[in-house]
Coordinates of C-alpha atoms (C1' of nucleotides) in Angstrom, one line a residue:
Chain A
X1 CA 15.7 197.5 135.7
X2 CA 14.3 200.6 137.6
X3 CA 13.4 199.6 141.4
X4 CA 10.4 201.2 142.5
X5 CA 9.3 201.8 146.3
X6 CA 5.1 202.5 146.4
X7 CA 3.5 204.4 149.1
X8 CA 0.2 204.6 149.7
X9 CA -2.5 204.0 152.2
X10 CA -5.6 202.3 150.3
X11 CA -4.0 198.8 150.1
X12 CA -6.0 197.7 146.8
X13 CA -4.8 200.7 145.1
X14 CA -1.8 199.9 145.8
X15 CA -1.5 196.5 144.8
X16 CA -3.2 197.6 141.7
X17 CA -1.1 200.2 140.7
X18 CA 1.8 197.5 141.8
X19 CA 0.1 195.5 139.1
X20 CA -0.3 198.1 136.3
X21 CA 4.1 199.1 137.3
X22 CA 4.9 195.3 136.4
X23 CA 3.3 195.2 133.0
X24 CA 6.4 197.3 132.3
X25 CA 9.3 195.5 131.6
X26 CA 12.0 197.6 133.0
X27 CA 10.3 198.2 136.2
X28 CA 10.2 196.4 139.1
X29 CA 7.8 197.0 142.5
X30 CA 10.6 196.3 145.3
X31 CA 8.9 197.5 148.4
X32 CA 5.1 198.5 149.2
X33 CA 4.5 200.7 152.1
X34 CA 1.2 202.2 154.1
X35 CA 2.4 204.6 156.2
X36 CA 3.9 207.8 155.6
X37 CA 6.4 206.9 158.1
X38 CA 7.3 203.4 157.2
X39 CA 9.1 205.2 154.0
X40 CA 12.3 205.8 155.6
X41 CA 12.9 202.3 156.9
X42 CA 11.6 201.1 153.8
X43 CA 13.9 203.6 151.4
X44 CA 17.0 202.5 153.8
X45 CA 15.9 198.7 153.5
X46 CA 15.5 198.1 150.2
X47 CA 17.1 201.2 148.0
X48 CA 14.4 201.5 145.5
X49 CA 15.7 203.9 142.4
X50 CA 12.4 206.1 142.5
X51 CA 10.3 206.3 145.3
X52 CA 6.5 207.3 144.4
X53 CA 4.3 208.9 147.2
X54 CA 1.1 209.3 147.9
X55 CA 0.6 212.7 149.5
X56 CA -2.9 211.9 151.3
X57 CA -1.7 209.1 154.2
X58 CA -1.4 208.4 157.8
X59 CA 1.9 208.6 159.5
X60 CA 2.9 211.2 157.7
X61 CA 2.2 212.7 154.8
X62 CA 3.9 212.5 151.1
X63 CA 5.5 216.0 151.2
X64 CA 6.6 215.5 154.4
X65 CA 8.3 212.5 153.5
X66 CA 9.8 213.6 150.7
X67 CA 11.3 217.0 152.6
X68 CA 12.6 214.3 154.9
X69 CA 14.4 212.2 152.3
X70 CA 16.1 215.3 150.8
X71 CA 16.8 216.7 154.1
X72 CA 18.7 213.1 155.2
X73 CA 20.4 213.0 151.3
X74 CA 19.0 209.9 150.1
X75 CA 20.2 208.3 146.8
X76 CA 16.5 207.5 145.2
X77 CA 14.3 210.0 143.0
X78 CA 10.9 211.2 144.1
X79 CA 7.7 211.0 142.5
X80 CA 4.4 212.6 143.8
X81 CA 1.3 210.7 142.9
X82 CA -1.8 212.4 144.0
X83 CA -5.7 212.9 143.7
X84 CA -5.4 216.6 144.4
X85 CA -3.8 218.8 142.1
X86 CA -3.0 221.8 144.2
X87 CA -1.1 224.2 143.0
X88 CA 0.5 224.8 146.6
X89 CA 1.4 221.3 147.1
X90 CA 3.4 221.2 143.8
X91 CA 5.4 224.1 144.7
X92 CA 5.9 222.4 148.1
X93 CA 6.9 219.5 146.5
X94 CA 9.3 221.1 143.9
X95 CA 11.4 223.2 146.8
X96 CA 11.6 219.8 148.3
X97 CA 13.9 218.2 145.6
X98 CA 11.0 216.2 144.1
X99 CA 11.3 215.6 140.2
X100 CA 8.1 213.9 139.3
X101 CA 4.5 215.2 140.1
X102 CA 2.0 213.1 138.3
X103 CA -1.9 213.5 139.5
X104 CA -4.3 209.9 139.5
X105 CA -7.0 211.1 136.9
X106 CA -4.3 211.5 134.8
X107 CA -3.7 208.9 131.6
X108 CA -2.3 205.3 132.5
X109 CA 1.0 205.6 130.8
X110 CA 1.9 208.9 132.6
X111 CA 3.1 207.1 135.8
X112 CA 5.7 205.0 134.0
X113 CA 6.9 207.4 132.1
X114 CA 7.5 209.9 134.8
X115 CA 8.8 207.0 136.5
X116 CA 11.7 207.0 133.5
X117 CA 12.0 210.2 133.5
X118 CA 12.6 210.8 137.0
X119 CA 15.4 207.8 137.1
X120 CA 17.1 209.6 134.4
X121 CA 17.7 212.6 136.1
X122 CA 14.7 214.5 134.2
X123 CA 11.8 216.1 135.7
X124 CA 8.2 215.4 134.9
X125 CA 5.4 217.4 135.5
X126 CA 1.7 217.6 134.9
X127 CA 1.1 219.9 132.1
X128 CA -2.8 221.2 133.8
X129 CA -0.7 221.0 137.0
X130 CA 1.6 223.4 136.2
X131 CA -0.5 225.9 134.5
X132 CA -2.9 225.8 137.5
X133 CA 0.1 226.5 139.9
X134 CA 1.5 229.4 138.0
X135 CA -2.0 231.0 138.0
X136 CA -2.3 230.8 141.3
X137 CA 0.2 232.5 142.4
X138 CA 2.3 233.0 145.4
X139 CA 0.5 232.4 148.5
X140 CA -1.0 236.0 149.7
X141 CA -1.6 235.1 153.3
X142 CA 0.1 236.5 156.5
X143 CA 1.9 234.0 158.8
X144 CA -1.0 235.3 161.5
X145 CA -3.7 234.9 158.9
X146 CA -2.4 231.5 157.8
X147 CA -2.2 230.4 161.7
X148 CA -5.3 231.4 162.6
X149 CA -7.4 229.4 159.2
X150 CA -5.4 226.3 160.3
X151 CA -6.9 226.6 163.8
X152 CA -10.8 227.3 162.3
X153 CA -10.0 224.2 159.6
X154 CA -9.2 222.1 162.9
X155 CA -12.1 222.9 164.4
X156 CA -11.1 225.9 167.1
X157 CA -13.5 228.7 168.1
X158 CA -12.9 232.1 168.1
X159 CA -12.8 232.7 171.9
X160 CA -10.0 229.5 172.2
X161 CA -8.0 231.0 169.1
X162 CA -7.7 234.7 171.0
X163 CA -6.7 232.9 174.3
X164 CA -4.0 230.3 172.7
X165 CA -2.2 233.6 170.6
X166 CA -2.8 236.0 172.8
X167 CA -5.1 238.1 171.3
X168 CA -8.2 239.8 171.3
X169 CA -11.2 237.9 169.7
X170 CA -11.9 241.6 167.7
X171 CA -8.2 240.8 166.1
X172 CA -8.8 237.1 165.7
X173 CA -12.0 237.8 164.0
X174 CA -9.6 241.1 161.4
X175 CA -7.2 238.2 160.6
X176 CA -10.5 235.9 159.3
X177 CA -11.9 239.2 157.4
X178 CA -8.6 240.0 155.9
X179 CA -8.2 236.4 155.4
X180 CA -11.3 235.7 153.3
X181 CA -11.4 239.1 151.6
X182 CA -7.9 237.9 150.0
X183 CA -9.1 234.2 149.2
X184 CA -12.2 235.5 147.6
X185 CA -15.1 234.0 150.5
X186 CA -17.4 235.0 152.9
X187 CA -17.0 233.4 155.3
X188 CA -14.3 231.9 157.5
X189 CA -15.4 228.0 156.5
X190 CA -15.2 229.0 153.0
X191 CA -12.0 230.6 153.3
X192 CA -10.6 227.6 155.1
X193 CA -11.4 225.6 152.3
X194 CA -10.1 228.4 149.4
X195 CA -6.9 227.9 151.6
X196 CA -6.9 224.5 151.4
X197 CA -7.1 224.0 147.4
X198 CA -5.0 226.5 146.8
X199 CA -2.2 224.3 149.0
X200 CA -1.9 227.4 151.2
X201 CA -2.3 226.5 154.9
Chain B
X1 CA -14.7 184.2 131.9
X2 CA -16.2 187.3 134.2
X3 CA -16.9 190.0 131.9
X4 CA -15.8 192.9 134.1
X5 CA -17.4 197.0 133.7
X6 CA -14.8 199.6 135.3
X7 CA -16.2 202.9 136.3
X8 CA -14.1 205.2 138.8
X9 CA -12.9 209.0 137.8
X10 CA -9.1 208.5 138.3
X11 CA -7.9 207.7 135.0
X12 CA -4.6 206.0 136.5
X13 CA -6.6 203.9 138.7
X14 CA -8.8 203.1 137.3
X15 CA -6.3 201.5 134.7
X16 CA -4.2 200.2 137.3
X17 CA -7.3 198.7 138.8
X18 CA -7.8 196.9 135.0
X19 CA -4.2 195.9 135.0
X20 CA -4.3 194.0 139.0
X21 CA -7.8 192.5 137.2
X22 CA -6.1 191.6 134.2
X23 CA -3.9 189.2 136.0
X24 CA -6.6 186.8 136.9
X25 CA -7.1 184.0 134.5
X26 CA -11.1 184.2 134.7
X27 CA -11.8 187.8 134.8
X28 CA -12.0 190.3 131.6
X29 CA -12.5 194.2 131.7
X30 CA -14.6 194.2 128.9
X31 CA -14.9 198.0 128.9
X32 CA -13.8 201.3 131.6
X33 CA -16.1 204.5 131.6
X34 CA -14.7 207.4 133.6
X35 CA -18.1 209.4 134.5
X36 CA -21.2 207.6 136.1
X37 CA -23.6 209.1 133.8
X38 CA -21.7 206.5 131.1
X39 CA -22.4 203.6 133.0
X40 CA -25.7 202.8 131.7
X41 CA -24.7 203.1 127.9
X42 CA -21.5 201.2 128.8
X43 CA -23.8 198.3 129.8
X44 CA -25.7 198.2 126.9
X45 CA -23.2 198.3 124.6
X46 CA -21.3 195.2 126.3
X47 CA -23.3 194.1 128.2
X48 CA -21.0 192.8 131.2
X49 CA -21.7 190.1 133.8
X50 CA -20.3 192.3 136.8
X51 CA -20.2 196.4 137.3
X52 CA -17.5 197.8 139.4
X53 CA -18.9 201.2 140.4
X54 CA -16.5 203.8 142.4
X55 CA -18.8 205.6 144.5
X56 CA -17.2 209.5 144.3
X57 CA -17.5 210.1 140.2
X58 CA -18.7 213.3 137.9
X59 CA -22.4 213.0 136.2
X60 CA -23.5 210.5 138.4
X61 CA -22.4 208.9 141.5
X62 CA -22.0 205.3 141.9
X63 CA -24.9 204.8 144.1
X64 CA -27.4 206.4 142.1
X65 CA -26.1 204.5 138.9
X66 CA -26.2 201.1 141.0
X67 CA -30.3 202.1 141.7
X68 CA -30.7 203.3 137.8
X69 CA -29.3 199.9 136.7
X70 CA -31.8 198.1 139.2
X71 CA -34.8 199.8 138.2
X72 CA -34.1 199.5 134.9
X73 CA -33.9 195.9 135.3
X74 CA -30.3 195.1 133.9
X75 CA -28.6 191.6 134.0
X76 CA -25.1 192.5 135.1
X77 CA -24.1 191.9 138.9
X78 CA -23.1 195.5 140.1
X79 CA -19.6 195.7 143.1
X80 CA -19.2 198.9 145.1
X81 CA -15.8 199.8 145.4
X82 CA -15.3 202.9 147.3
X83 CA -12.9 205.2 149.7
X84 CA -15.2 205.6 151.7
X85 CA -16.9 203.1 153.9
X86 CA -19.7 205.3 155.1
X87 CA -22.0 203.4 157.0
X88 CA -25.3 205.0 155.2
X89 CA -23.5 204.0 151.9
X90 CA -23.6 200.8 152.6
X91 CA -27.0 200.6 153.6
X92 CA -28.2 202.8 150.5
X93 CA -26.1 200.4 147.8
X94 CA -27.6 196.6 149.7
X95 CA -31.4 198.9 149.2
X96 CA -30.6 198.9 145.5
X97 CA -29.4 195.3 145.3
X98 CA -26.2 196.0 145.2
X99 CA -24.7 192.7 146.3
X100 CA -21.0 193.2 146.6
X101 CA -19.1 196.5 148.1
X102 CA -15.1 196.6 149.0
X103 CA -13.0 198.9 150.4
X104 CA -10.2 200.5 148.3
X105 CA -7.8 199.8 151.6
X106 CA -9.3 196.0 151.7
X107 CA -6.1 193.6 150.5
X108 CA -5.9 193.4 147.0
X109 CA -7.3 189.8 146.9
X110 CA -10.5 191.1 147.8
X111 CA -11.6 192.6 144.9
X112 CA -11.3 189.4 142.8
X113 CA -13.0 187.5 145.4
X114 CA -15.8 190.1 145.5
X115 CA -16.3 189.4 141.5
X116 CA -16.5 186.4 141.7
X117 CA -18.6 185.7 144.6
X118 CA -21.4 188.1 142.9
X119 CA -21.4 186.5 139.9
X120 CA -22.1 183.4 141.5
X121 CA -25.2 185.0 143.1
X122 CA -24.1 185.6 146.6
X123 CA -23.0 188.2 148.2
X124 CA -19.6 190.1 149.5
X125 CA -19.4 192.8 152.3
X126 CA -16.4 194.0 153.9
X127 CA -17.1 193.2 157.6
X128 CA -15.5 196.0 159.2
X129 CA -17.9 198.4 157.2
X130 CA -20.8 195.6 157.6
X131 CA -20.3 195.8 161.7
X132 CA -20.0 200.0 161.3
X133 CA -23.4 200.1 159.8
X134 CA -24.9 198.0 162.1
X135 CA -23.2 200.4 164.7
X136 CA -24.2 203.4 163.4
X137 CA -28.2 202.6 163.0
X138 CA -30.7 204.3 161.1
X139 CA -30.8 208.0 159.6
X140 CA -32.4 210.3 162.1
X141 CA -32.8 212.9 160.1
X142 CA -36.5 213.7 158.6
X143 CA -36.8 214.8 154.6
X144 CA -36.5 218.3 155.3
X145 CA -33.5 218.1 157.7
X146 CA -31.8 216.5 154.8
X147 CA -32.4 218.4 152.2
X148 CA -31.3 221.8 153.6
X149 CA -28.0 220.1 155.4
X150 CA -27.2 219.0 151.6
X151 CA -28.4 222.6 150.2
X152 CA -25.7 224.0 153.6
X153 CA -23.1 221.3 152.1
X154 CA -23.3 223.1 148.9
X155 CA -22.7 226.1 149.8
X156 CA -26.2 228.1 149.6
X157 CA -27.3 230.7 152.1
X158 CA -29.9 230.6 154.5
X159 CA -31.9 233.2 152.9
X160 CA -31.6 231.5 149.6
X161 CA -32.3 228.2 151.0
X162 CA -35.4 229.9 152.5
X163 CA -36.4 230.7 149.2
X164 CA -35.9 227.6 147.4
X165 CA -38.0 226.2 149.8
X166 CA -40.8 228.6 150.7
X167 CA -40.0 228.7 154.1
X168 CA -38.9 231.5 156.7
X169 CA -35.5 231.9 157.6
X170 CA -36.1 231.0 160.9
X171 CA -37.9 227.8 159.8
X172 CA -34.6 226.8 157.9
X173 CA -32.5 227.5 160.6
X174 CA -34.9 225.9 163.4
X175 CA -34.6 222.7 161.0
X176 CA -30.6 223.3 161.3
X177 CA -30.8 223.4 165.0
X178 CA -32.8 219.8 165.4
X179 CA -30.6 218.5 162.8
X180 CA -27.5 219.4 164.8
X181 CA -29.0 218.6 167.8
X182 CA -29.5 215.1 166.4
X183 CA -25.9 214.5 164.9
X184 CA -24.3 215.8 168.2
X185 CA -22.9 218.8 166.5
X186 CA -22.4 222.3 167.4
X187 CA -22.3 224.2 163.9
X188 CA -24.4 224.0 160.8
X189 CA -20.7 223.2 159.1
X190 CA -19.6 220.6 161.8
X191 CA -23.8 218.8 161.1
X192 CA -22.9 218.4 157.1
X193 CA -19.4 217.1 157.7
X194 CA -20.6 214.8 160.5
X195 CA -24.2 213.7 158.3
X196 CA -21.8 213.2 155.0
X197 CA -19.6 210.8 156.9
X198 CA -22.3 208.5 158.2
X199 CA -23.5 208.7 154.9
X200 CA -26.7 210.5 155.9
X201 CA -27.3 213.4 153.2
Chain C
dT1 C1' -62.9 209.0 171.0
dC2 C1' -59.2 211.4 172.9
dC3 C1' -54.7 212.3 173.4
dC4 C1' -49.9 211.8 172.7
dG5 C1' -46.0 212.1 169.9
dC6 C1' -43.8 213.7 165.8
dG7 C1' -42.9 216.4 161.7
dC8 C1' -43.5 220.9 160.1
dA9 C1' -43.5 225.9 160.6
dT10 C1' -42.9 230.6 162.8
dG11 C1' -41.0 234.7 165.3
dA12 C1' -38.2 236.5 169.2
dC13 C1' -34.0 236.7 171.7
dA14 C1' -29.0 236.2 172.9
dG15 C1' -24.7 235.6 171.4
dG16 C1' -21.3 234.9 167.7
dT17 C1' -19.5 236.7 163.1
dG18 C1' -17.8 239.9 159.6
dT19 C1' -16.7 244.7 158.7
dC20 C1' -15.1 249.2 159.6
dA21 C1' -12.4 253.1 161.3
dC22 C1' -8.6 253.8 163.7
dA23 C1' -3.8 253.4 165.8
dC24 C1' 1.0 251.7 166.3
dC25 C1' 5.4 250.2 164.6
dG26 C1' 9.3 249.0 161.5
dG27 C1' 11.4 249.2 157.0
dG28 C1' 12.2 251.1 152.2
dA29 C1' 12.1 254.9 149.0
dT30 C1' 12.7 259.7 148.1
Chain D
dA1 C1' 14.8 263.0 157.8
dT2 C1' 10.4 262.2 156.2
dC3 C1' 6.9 259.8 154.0
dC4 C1' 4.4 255.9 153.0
dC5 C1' 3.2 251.2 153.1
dG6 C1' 2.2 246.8 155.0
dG7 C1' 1.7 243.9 159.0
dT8 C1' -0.2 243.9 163.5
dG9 C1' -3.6 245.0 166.9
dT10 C1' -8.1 247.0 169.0
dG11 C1' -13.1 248.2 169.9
dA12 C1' -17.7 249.4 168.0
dC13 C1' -21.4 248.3 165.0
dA14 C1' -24.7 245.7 162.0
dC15 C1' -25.9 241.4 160.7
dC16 C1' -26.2 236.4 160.8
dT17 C1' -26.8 232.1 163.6
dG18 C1' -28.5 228.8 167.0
dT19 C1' -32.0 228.2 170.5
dC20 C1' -36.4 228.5 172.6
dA21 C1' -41.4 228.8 173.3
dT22 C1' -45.1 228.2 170.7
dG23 C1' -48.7 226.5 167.5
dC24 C1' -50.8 223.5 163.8
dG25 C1' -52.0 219.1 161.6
dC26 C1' -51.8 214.2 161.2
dG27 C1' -51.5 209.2 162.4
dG28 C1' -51.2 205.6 166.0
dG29 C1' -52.3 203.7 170.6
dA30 C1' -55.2 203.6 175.1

DNA sequence: TCCCGCGCATGACAGGTGTCACACCGGGAT
DNA sequence: ATCCCGGTGTGACACCTGTCATGCGCGGGA
């Protein structure tokens, strides 16, 4: 019998995804968190076999958990289960130990199986996934350029961005052109959200 | 026995959703669709007593289905079950006699309940979203307003949005200005995210 | 009836945004 | 040592964006 922690934030999903585990009969739901950073307690409480995360919840977020849980040496296996399949977050999510990535458009039987695969010491990723990350690349962005899109994706202006790494607003505004002429876009929204998919910022 | 229609985009949930369904004794998922634009053909073809529409969903989204189905006079009950509790979403779906709408973070009872309370001809609202709708009052926007917000959302220009809509530039961005004037917001960006999250546009 | 308010529409103006040419520095390659 | 490349940094310029004053037409009260 595998024992399964589940993380994630929309309670009915949970529970129904809780639901579609126990129609297997060599898996078992041990523990249901909400939070990213109930996990820990949870992991230490109960000492599921496989723990899958959401990545997309308060607290903290799936990655961040799972760097956390290789980072402390836990015993149990990681799987990723996620709506957004970007190709950054699987590399994120593969330097951080994590052995199953499996995406929540993807076919019902994929999530036990990468369960059991994971539990076995086997890796299981999504094949589209995996193409999509290798295509895309290593990330092309400057730690200055990367900074200054997460400010603009939290909602900074220019002026504010220049004052908090002192700059000039004229540089601020070079890092954004370089920035978006890399990603593609033109213009420093777009480019936030190019960053984004691509797992980059 | 409720003969239940499943339509949401996420393959895995929307399985795992069947499978949390599957373990009530009076409910049956009579048949899944993954698109909204397969709704309509779904509900010929099996004619169910309840739809569970996800709201976010390729072809068609839920809410436009839920006011096809209506027009078009069909039996079946139709449930809203979203991510999103948008206030204007809520609002829109009760406009197409929509008579039940839950929360994917409501407890997992909820959903059953929700089934089976429409079916019986009433009516189930999450009451958090119900008081956030009451909260949130009427759209302010005019036609036009909306329109080009949706048109900004999408990523069109304001010269091309000029275009499409025989107006000046300066007419299109005047119409940005009372629109963002209205929402409280300071860019044209900032006006779409804040209109799409009270369900405005 | 007259007028007020509202939605629609326009062009002008000030300030923010994206691009460019340019400069400096440190680290490999030759 | 020298050259070149890439990251960092700056100011100037053209263009886009948001705001304002303004005007038109229509429908609902006084």
């Amino acid at each position: 019998m595998i024992r399964v922690l589940l993380a994630d934030d929309e309670h009915l999903i949970r529970g129904a995804v809780a639901a579609l585990l126990g129609l297997e009969a060599d898996l078992e739901v041990a523990a249901e968190v909400g939070r990213g950073d109930e996990v820990a307690a949870a992991v230490a409480a109960y000492d599921p076999d496989v723990a899958v995360l959401d990545i997309d919840m308060p607290g903290a977020d799936g990655l961040t958990v799972a760097e956390e849980l290789a980072a402390a040496g836990a015993r149990c296996s990681i799987c990723i289960l996620t709506s957004f399949g970007r190709p950054g977050y699987l590399r994120r999510a593969m330097a951080a130990g994590v052995r199953g990535f499996v995406a929540k458009d993807a076919p019902t039987e994929e999530l036990a199986a990468a369960i059991r695969k994971v539990h076995a010491g086997g890796r299981y990723l999504d094949a589209e996934l995996a193409a999509s990350a290798m295509a895309a690349g290593d990330n092309p962005l400057t730690a200055r350029e990367r900074e200054i899109l997460r400010l603009i994706g939290a909602g900074t202006e220019t002026a504010r961005i220049a004052e908090l790494l002192h700059l000039s607003e004229g540089t601020v505004r070079n890092y954004l052109s370089t920035a978006m002429s890399k990603l593609g876009e033109s213009s420093r929204f777009a480019a936030v959200r190019a960053a984004q998919e691509m797992g980059w910022i």
